[in-house]
XYZ file of C-alpha atoms in Angstrom:
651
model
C 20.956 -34.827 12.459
C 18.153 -32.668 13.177
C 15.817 -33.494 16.089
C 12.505 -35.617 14.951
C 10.354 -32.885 15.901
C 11.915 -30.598 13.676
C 12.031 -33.205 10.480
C 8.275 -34.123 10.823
C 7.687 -30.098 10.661
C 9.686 -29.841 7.396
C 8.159 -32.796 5.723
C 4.488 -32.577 6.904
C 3.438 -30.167 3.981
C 4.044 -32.391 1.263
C 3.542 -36.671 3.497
C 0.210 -35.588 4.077
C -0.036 -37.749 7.169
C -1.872 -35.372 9.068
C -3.821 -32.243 8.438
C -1.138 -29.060 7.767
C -1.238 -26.145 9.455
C 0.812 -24.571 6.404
C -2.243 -25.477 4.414
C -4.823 -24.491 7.369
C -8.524 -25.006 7.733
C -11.019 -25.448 4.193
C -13.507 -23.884 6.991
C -13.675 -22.895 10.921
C -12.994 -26.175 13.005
C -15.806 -24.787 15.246
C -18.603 -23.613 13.830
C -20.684 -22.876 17.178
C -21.298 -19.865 18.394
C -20.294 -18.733 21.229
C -21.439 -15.592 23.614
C -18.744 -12.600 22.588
C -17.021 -11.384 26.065
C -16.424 -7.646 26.776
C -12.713 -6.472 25.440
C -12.183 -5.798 29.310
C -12.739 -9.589 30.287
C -10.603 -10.761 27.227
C -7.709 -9.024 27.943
C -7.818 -9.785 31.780
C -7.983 -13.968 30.464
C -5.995 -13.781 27.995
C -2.468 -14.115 29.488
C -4.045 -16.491 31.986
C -5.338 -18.798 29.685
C -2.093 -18.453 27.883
C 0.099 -19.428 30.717
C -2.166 -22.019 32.371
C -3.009 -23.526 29.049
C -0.228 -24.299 27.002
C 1.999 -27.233 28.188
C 0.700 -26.351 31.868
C 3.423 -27.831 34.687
C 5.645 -28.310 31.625
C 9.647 -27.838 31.132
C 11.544 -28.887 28.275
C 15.192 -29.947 28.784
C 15.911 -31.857 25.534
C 15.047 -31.344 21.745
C 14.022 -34.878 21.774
C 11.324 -34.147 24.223
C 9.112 -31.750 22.602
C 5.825 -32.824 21.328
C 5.055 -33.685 17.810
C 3.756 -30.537 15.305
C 0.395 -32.254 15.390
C 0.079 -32.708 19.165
C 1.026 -29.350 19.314
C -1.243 -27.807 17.048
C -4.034 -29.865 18.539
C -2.901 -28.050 21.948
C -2.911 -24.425 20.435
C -6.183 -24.900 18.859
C -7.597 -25.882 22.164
C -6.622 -22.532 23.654
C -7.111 -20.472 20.855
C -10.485 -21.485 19.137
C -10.373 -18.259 17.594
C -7.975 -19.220 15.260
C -9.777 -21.152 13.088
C -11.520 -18.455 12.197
C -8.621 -17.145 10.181
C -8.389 -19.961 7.818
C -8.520 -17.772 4.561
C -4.890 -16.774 5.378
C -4.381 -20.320 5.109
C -5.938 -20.730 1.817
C -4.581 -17.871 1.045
C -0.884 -18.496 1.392
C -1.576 -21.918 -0.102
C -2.750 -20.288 -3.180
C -1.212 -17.199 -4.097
C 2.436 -18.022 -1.768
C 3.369 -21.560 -3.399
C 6.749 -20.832 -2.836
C 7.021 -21.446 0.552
C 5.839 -24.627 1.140
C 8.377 -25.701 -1.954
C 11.068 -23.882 -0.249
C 10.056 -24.856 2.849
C 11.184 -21.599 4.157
C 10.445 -20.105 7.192
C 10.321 -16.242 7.061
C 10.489 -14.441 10.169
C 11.996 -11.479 8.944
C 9.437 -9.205 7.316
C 8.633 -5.981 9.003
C 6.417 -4.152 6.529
C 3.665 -4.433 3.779
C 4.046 -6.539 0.503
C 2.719 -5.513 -2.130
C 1.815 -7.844 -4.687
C 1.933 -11.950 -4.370
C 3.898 -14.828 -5.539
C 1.291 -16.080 -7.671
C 1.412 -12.366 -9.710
C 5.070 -13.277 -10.510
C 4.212 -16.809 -11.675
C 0.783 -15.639 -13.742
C 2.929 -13.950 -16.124
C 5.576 -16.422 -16.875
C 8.410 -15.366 -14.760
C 9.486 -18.079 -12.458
C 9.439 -21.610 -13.672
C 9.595 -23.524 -10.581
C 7.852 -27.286 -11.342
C 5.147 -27.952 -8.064
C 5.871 -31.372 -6.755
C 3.111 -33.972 -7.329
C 1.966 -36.793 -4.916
C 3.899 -39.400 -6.627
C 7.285 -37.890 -6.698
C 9.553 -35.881 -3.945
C 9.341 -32.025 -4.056
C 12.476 -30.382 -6.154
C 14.962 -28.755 -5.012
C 14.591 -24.947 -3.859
C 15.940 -22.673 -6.296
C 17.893 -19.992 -5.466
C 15.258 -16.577 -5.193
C 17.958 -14.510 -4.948
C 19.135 -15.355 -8.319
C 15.603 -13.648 -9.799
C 14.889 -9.864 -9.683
C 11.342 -9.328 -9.616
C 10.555 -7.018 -12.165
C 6.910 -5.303 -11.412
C 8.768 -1.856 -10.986
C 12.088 -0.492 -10.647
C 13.271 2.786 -9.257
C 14.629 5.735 -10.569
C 16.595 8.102 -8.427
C 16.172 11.702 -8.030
C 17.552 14.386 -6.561
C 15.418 17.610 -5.682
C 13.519 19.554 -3.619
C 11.116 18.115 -1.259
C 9.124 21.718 -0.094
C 8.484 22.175 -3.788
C 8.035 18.746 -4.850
C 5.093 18.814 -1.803
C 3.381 21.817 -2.687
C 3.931 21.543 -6.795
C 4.366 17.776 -7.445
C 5.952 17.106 -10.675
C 5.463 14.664 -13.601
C 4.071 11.758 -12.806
C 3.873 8.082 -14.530
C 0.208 6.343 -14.654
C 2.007 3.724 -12.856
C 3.317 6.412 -10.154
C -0.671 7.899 -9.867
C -2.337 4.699 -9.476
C 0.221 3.341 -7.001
C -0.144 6.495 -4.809
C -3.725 6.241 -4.551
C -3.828 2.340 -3.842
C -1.716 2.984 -0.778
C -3.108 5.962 0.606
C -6.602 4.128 -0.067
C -4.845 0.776 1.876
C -3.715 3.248 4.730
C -6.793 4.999 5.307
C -4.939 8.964 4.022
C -7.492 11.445 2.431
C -5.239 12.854 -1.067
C -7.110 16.536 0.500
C -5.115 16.342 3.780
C -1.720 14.957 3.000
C 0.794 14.958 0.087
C 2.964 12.140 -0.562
C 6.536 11.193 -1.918
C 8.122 8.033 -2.502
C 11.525 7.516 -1.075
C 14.220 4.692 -2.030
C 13.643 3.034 1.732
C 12.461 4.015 5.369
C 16.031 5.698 5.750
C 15.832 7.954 2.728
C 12.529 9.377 3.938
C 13.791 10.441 7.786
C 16.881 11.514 6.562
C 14.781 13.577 3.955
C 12.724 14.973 6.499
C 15.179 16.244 8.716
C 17.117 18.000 6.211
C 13.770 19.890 5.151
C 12.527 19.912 8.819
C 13.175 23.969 10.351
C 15.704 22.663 13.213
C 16.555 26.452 13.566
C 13.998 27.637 14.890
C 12.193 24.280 16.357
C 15.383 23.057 18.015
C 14.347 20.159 19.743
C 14.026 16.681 18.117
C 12.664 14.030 20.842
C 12.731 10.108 19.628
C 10.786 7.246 21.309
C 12.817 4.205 20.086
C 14.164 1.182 22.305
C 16.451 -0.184 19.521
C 19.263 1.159 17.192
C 17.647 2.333 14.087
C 19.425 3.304 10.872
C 16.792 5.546 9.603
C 16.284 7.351 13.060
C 20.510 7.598 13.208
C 20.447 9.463 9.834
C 17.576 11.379 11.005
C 19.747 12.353 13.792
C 22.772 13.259 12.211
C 21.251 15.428 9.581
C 19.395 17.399 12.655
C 22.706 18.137 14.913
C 24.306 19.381 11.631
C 21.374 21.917 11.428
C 22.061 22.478 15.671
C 18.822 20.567 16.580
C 19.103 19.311 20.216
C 18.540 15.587 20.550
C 16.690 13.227 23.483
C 15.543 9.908 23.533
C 13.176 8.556 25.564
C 14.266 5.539 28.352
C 13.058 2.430 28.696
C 13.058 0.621 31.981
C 14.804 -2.723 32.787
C 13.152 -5.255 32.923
C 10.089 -5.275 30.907
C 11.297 -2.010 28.770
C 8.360 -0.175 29.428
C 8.558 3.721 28.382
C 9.666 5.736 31.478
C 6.744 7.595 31.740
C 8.187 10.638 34.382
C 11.245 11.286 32.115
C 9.442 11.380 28.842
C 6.580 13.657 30.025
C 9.085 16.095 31.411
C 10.769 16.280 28.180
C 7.542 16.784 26.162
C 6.556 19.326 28.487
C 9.765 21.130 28.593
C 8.940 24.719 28.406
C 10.173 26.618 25.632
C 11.586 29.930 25.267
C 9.818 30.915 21.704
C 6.275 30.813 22.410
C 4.751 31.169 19.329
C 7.306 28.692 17.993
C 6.892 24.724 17.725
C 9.053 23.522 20.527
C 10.305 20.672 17.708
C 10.017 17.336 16.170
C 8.411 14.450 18.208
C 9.338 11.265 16.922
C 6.722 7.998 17.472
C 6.949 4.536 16.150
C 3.614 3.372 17.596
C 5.143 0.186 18.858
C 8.702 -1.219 18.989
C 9.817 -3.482 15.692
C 11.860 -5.195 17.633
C 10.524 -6.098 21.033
C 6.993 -5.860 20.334
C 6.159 -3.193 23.063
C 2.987 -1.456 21.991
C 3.080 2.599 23.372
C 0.119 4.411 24.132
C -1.229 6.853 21.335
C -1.768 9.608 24.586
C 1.788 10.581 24.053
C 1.243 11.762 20.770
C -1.604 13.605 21.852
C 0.090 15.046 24.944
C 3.046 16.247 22.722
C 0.404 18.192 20.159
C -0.703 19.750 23.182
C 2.872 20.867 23.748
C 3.530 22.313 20.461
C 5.040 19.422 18.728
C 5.116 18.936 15.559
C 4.626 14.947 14.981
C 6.144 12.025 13.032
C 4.631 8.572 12.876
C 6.729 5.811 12.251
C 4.013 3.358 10.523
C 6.955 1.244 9.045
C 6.390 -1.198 11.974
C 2.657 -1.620 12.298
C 0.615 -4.648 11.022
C -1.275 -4.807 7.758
C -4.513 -3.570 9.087
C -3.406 -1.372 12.218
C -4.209 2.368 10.475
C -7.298 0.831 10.484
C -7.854 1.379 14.267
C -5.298 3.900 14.780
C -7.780 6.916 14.160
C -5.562 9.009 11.890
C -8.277 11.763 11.980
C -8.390 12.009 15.379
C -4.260 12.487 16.268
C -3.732 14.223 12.456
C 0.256 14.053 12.987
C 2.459 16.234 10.437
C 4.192 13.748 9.235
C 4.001 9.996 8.698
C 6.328 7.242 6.779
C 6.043 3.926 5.802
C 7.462 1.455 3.938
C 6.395 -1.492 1.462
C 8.037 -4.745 0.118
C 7.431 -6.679 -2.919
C 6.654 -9.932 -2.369
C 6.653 -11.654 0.947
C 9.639 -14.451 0.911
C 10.763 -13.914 -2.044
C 11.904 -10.170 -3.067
C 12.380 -7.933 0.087
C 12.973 -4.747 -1.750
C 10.551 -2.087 -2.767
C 10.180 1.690 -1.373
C 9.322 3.879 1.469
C 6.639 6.731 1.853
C 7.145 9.961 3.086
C 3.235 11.503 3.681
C 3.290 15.607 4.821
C 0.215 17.441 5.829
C -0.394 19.880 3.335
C -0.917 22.364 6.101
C 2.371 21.987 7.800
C 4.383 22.052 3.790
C 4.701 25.946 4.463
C 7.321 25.473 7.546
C 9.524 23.547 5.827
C 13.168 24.653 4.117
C 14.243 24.913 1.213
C 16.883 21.994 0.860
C 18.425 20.085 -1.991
C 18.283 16.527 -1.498
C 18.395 13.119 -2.552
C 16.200 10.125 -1.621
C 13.089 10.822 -3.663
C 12.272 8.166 -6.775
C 10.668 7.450 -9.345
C 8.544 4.242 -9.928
C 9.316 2.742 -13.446
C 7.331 -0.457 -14.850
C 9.278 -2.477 -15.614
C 9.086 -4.073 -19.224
C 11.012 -7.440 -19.204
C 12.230 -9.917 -16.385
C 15.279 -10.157 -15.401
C 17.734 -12.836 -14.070
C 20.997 -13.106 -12.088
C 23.744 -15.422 -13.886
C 26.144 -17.213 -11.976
C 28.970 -16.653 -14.074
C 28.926 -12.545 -13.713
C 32.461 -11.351 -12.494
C 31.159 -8.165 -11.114
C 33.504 -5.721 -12.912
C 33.179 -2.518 -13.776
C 31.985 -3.291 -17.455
C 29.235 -5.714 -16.540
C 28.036 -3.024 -14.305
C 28.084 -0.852 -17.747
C 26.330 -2.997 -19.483
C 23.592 -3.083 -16.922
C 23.336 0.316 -17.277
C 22.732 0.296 -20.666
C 19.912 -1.774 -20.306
C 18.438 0.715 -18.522
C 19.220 -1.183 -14.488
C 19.598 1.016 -11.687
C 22.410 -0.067 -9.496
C 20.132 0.104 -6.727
C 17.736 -2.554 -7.888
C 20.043 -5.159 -7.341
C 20.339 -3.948 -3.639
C 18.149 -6.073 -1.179
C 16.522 -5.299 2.390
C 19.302 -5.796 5.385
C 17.137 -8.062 6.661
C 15.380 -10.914 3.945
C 14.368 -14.409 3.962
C 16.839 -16.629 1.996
C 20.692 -17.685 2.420
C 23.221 -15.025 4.332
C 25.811 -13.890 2.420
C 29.413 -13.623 3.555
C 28.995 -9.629 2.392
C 25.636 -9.680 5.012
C 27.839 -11.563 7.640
C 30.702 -9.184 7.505
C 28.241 -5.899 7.606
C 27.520 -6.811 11.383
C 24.009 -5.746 12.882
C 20.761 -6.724 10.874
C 17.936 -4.272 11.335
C 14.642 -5.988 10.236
C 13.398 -4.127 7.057
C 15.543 -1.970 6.339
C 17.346 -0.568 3.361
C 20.957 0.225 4.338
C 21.545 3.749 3.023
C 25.084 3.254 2.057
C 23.941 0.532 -0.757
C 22.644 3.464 -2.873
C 26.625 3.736 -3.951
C 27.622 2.317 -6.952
C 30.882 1.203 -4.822
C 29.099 -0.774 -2.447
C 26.585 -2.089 -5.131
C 29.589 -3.810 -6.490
C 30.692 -5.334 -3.316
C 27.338 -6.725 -2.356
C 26.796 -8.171 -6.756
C 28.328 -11.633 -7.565
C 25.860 -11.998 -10.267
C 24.779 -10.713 -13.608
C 21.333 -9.927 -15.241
C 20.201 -11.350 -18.895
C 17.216 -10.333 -20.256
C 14.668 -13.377 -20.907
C 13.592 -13.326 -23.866
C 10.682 -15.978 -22.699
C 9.382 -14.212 -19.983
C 6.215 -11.938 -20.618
C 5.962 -8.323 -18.725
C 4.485 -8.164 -15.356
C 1.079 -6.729 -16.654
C 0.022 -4.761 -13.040
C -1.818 -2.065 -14.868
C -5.519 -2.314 -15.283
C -8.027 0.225 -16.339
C -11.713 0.335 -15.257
C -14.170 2.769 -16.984
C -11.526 5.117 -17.771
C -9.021 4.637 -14.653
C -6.059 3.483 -14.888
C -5.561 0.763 -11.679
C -2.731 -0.696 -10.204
C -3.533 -4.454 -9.039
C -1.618 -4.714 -5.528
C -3.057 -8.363 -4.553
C -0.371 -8.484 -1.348
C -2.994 -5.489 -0.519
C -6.174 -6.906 -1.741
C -5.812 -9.662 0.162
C -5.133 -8.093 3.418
C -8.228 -5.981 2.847
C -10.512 -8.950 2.074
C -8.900 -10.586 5.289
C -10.152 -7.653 7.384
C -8.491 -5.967 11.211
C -10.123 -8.809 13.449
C -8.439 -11.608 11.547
C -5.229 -10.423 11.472
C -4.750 -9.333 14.639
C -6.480 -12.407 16.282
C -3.913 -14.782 13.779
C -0.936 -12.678 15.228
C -2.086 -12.273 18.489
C -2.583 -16.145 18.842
C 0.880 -16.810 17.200
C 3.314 -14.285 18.864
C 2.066 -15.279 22.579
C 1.852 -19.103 21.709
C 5.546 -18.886 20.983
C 6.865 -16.439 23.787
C 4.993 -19.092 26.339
C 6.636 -22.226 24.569
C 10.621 -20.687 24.424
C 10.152 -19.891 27.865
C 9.354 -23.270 28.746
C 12.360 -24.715 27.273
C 15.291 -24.965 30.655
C 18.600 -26.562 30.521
C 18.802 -30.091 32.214
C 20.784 -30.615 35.330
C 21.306 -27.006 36.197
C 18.733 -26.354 38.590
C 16.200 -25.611 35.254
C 18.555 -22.343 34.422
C 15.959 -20.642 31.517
C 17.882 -21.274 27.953
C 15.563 -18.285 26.684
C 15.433 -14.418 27.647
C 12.907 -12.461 26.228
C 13.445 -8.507 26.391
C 10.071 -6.646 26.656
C 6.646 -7.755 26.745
C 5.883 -11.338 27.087
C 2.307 -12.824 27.092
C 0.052 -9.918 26.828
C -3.263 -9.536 24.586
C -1.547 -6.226 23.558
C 1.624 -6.759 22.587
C 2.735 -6.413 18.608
C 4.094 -9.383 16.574
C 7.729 -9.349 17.079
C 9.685 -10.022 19.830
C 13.314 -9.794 20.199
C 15.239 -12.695 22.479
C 18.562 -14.347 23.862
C 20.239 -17.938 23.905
C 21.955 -18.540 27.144
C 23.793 -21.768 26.913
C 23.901 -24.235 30.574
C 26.887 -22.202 31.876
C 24.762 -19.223 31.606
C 26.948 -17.882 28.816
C 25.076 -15.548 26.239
C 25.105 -17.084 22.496
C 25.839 -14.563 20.259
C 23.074 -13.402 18.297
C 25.088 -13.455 15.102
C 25.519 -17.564 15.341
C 22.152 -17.743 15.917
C 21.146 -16.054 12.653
C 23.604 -17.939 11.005
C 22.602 -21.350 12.465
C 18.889 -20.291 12.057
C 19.702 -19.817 7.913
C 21.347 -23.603 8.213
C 17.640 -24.903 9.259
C 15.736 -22.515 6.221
C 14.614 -20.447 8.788
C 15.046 -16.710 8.617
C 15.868 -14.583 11.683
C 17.661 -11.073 12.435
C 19.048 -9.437 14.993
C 19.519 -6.009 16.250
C 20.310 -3.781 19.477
C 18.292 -2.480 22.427
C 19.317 0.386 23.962
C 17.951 3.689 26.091
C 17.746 1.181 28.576
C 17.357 2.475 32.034
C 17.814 0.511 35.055
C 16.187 0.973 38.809
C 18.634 1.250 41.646
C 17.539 -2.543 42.719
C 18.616 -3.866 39.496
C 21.832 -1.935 39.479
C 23.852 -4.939 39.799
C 22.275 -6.569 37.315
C 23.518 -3.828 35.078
C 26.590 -4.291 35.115
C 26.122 -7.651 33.605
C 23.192 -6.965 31.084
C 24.626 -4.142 28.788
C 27.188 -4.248 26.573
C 29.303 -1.355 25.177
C 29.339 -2.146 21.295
C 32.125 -1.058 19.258
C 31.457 1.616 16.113
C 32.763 4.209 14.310
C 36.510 4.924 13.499
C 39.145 4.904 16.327
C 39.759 8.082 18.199
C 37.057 9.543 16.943
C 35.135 12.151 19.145
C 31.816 11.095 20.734
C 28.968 13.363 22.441
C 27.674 11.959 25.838
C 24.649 10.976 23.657
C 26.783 9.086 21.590
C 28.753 7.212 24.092
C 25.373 6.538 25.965
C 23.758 4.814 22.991
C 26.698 2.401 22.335
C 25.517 0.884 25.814
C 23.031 -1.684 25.452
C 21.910 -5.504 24.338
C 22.531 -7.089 20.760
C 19.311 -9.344 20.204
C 17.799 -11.929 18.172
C 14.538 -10.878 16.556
C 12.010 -12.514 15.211
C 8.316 -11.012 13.048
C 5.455 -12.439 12.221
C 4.062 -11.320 9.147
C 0.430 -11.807 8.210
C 1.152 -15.123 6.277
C 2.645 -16.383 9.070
C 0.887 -19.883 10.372
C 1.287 -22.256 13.191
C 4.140 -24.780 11.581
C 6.376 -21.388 11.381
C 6.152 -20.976 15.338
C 6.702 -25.042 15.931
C 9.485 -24.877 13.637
C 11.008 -22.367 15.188
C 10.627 -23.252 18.159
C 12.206 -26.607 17.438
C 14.895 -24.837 15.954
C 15.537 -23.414 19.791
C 15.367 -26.045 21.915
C 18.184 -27.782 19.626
C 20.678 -24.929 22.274
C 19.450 -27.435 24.862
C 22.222 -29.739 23.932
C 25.004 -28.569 24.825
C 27.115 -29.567 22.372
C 25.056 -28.070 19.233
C 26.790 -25.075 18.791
C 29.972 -26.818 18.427
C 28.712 -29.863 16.162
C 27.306 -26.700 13.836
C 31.063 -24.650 13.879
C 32.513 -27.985 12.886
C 30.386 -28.374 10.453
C 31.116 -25.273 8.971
C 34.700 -26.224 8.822
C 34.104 -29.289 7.139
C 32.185 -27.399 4.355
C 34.954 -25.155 3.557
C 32.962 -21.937 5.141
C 34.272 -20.093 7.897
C 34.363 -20.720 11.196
C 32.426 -18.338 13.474
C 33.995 -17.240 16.556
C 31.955 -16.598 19.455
C-alpha cells in the first residue's frame, strides 16, 4: 500500500478535486505588482525565506504524516509568488506533453535539451494512445519503449574531423536546417564556430581528444566532481597520445572547488612558451550535484594559455543565454540534445570548434561523427522479436541502424534487467559501448514492423525559399524566455532540498534519513542535486534499490558517483567512513595513482529537473522518500519482488 499522500498525488490529475499543479495556472495567481528588489537583496533572502518558510519548526518521522499535495502547494506558493508567473510551462506541458499526465510518470532523469514535443509525434499519426474522458478511468500506460520515434535517425561515419571542420562535406536539407536551429537556440554565430554532430556527448570528447595536439600541449586539466563516461574516454584517448592528466578537488562537505589547488594547476608554468600549456576542461556546473562554478576560471585559464572546452551538456534550456559566449570565446564547446522529453531519450551530441583554433588540430581518423537521416515511416517494437542474428538482418535491410534502437543510460520508463546488470547510471548519457552491434543485441528483446498506417513525421518546412526545421521542444523554450525558467527551477530544486531534509527517523534522536552532497538551499545552485537514504541504524541504502524502488512508484531517478573529493584534516575521520573504493576494471590489472585515486569516492542518487518539471513532480517525489521512514519498506518492496517472480536485490 502506498502512503495516502502519495495516492492523492497520482490521482489528482485526472479526480479533479482540487486545482492541479500538473495542469498549473490559466493565468498568474497574483496579478499585483510588486516593487522588484536588487539581485543583491534577493539572493541574501532567498535561502532565508526558504528555510524559515517552508514547514518552519517542522520534522517528518512517518509517511503518513506529510501534508496533503494541495496543502503543500498552497505552502510553496506562499513562499514563492513568483511562480505563478511561469504558468505557460503549465499550459504548456498540458498541451503539447499529454503523455505524462496519462502515464502518470514522473521524469527526473533528463539532463539535456529536447528537441521536438509529444504532441509533434501524435500530429502525424504515430502514437494512438486514447485520452481518458471525465466519465471513464484513464487507460492503461502503454509501454513507450515499445515505439521508436522516427523524426530522424543516424547514420554513422567514420572520418576526419580537421578536414571535416575546415571543408565540411555533403550535407542533407534536414542536416542544414537542423544546424542552424541549434546554433540559433544556443546563441553561436555560423562566422565564428564550425559544427559536427556526434552519436552522443561521449563520441564528441572522445573525438576531440584524439584530434586535440596532446604532443605538444601536454597537459589536459578537468573540473568534474562525478565519474563521467565521456570525460573517461576523453581521458584515455589523451594518455595514449602522452597527455598528462589532473583533476580538480572538491572539498568535503559542501564540494566546493578547491580554489588554491586548482589555481596552482592553471597557473603551472610551462616550459614551451609560445606553446598552449593544454586543454582546460569546464562543465559550467556539476550534472549531478548541482554546484554552479564561477565562469572566472575559464577566464583565468585563457590568461594562462589554455586552450578551453565547455561542457554545455549540463546547462538549462536558456543558460547560453546569460553565459556571454562572446565575452569567454572558448575553443571548443559540446552539447547534447534529446528527442522528446519522457518519452524517447535518444538523439545526438554537438561538437562546436572555433574556426580559428581548426588549424592546431591533427590529422586523425576517427569515428563518432553522423549523419542525420529523416526518417520516412514509423516504426514499432514487437513483442514477439527473438533477437537473433537474422532479425537484426532484416532490420538492416530496412535501412535501421543498430544504434537507433540504443537508448540514453539514463531515461524515464521501466529498468531493464540489461540496465540493472550494467551497474552505474550516468544521467544523459549515451554509453559508448552500445554503438556495437554485439551489445545492440544484448540490450534488443524486440523487433521493428513498419506501419503501414502511420504518416511520416513531416518536420521540414520551407518559408520564402528556406528550408526550416520545426524544433517545437525549442520553440517553446524560446517563447518561455531565461527569467521563467530559471525562476520555475530555482523555486522547484530548493523547495525539495528543504522538504527531504526535513524528513528524520522517529525514535532515534531525529537521525536525518536524507544526505544531500553539495549545495543545498542557495538562489544559485543548478537543478539537480544528487542525495543518500540512510535507514534508522544509520546504514546507507544503496543507491541502486533506490532507483529500482523509485521505477516501482513511476518515478524516474539515476544514480552516479562523486569523486575528487578532498577532505580537511578536521573531517579526516569522517573520511574514513564517507568514501567508498568501487570496484572496476578486470582483476590484476595495472592502475596509475590517478586511477586508483578516482575509484575512491560516493555512489549517489540523482535527481534533474527539466524545464517541464512542475510542483506535483517534487511532492511526489518527495512522498516517494519519506516511505524509507518506515523501517520496514525496503524489505516489504524485496519481498515483493520475490513474489513477482523478479529478482531479489541484495543490498
Amino acid at each position: 500500500m502506498q502512503p495516502r499522500c502519495l495516492e492523492v498525488a497520482s490521482q489528482v490529475c485526472f479526480n479533479g478535486c482540487c486545482p492541479s499543479p500538473i495542469l498549473g495556472f490559466s493565468e498568474p495567481l497574483n496579478k499585483t505588482s510588486k516593487p522588484r528588489n536588487t539581485s543583491a537583496t534577493c539572493r541574501q533572502n532567498f535561502a532565508k525565506t526558504t528555510t524559515s518558510s517552508i514547514f518552519p519548526n517542522t520534522h517528518f518521522t512517518n509517511p503518513e504524516s506529510l501534508p496533503s499535495l494541495q496543502e503543500s502547494f498552497n505552502g510553496f506558493i506562499k513562499v514563492y509568488p513568483q511562480y505563478s508567473e511561469t504558468y505557460q510551462v503549465d499550459q504548456t506541458r498540458e498541451q503539447e506533453y499529454n503523455h505524462l499526465a496519462i502515464s502518470n510518470h514522473t521524469c527526473l532523469d533528463y539532463i539535456g535539451i529536447g528537441l521536438f514535443s509529444y504532441a509533434q509525434l501524435q500530429k502525424h499519426g504515430l502514437d494512438k494512445q486514447i485520452l481518458p474522458s471525465a466519465s471513464s478511468p484513464p487507460p492503461p500506460p502503454q509501454n513507450t519503449q515499445n515505439m521508436h520515434v522516427p523524426f530522424f535517425s543516424l547514420s554513422y561515419k567514420t572520418g576526419n574531423l580537421k578536414t571535416q571542420l575546415l571543408h565540411g562535406g555533403q550535407e542533407s536539407a534536414l542536416e542544414s536546417a537542423m544546424k542552424k536551429r541549434i546554433m540559433s537556440f544556443l546563441n553561436i554565430s555560423e562566422n565564428d564556430y564550425s559544427m559536427v554532430f556526434t552519436a552522443n556527448r561521449t563520441s564528441a570528447f572522445k573525438l576531440l581528444a584524439e584530434s586535440y595536439p596532446f604532443k605538444t600541449s601536454r597537459k589536459l586539466l578537468t573540473v568534474y566532481d562525478y565519474e563521467s563516461e565521456a570525460v573517461e574516454a576523453m581521458i584515455d584517448s589523451s594518455e595514449k597520445k602522452g597527455a598528462q592528466v589532473m583533476s580538480a578537488e572538491f572539498s568535503w562537505p559542501g564540494l566546493r572547488i578547491q580554489s588554491s589547488k586548482l589555481k596552482k594547476m592553471v597557473e603551472m608554468k610551462s616550459k614551451r612558451k609560445k606553446m598552449k600549456r593544454g586543454l582546460f576542461v569546464f562543465p559550467l556546473h556539476s550534472r549531478m550535484t548541482g554546484a554552479r562554478y564561477p565562469y572566472l576560471w575559464m577566464n583565468r585559464a585563457k590568461e594562462n594559455e589554455w586552450h578551453i572546452l565547455i561542457d554545455a551538456c549540463a546547462l538549462g534550456p536558456k543558460d547560453m543565454d546569460s553565459f556571454g559566449l562572446s565575452l569567454i570565446h572558448p575553443d571548443f564547446l559540446i552539447c547534447s540534445f534529446y528527442k522528446i522529453f519522457g518519452e524517447n531519450p535518444s538523439g545526438f551530441g554537438c561538437l562546436f570548434v572555433k574556426k580559428s583554433t581548426v588549424p592546431i588540430l591533427e590529422d586523425s581518423l576517427g569515428s563518432g561523427m553522423v549523419n542525420l537521416v529523416l526518417a520516412k515511416k514509423p516504426l514499432r517494437l514487437l513483442d514477439e522479436f527473438s533477437g537473433t542474428d537474422s532479425d537484426f538482418e532484416h532490420l538492416s535491410k530496412l535501412g535501421l541502424q543498430e544504434d537507433e534502437l540504443d537508448s540514453s543510460n539514463s531515461f524515464s520508463g521501466p529498468i531493464s534487467s540489461q540496465a540493472t546488470q550494467s551497474g552505474r547510471v550516468e544521467q544523459g548519457e549515451t554509453s559508448e559501448s552500445q554503438t556495437t552491434g554485439a551489445t545492440a543485441k544484448q540490450k534488443v528483446s524486440k523487433t521493428l514492423e513498419i506501419v503501414e498506417s502511420g504518416k511520416p513525421a513531416e518536420v521540414m518546412r520551407q518559408e520564402n525559399g528556406i528550408l526550416e526545421i520545426e524544433c517545437r521542444g525549442l520553440d517553446q523554450v524560446d517563447s518561455l524566455g531565461l527569467t521563467r525558467v530559471s525562476n520555475r527551477a530555482r523555486c522547484l530544486i530548493n523547495w525539495m532540498v528543504n522538504a527531504l531534509l526535513k524528513l528524520k527517523h522517529p525514535n532515534t534522536e531525529e537521525i536525518p534519513l536524507v544526505r544531500i552532497y553539495g549545495p543545498r538551499v542557495k538562489f544559485d545552485r543548478g537543478p539537480a542535486l544528487a542525495f543518500n537514504l540512510f535507514d534508522w541504524k544509520g546504514e546507507k541504502v544503496e543507491a541502486p534499490l533506490v532507483q529500482k524502488l523509485a521505477d516501482r512508484s513511476n518515478i524516474s531517478l539515476s544514480y552516479g558517483f562523486l569523486h575528487h573529493i578532498s577532505f580537511p584534516d578536521k573531517y579526516e575521520e569522517e573520511k574514513a567512513t564517507v568514501l567508498e573504493k568501487r570496484v572496476s576494471g578486470a582483476k590484476g590489472a595495472a592502475k596509475n595513482k590517478r586511477k586508483e585515486k578516482g575509484d575512491l569516492g560516493i555512489t549517489v542518487v540523482t535527481v534533474a529537473l527539466g524545464v517541464l518539471a512542475n510542483f506535483e513532480d517534487t511532492y511526489r517525489f518527495w512522498a516517494f522518500i519519506a516511505q524509507f521512514l518506515d523501517a520496514d519498506f525496503v524489505e516489504k518492496a524485496k519481498w515483493r519482488y520475490t513474489a513477482l517472480n523478479q529478482k531479489t536485490v541484495e543490498v
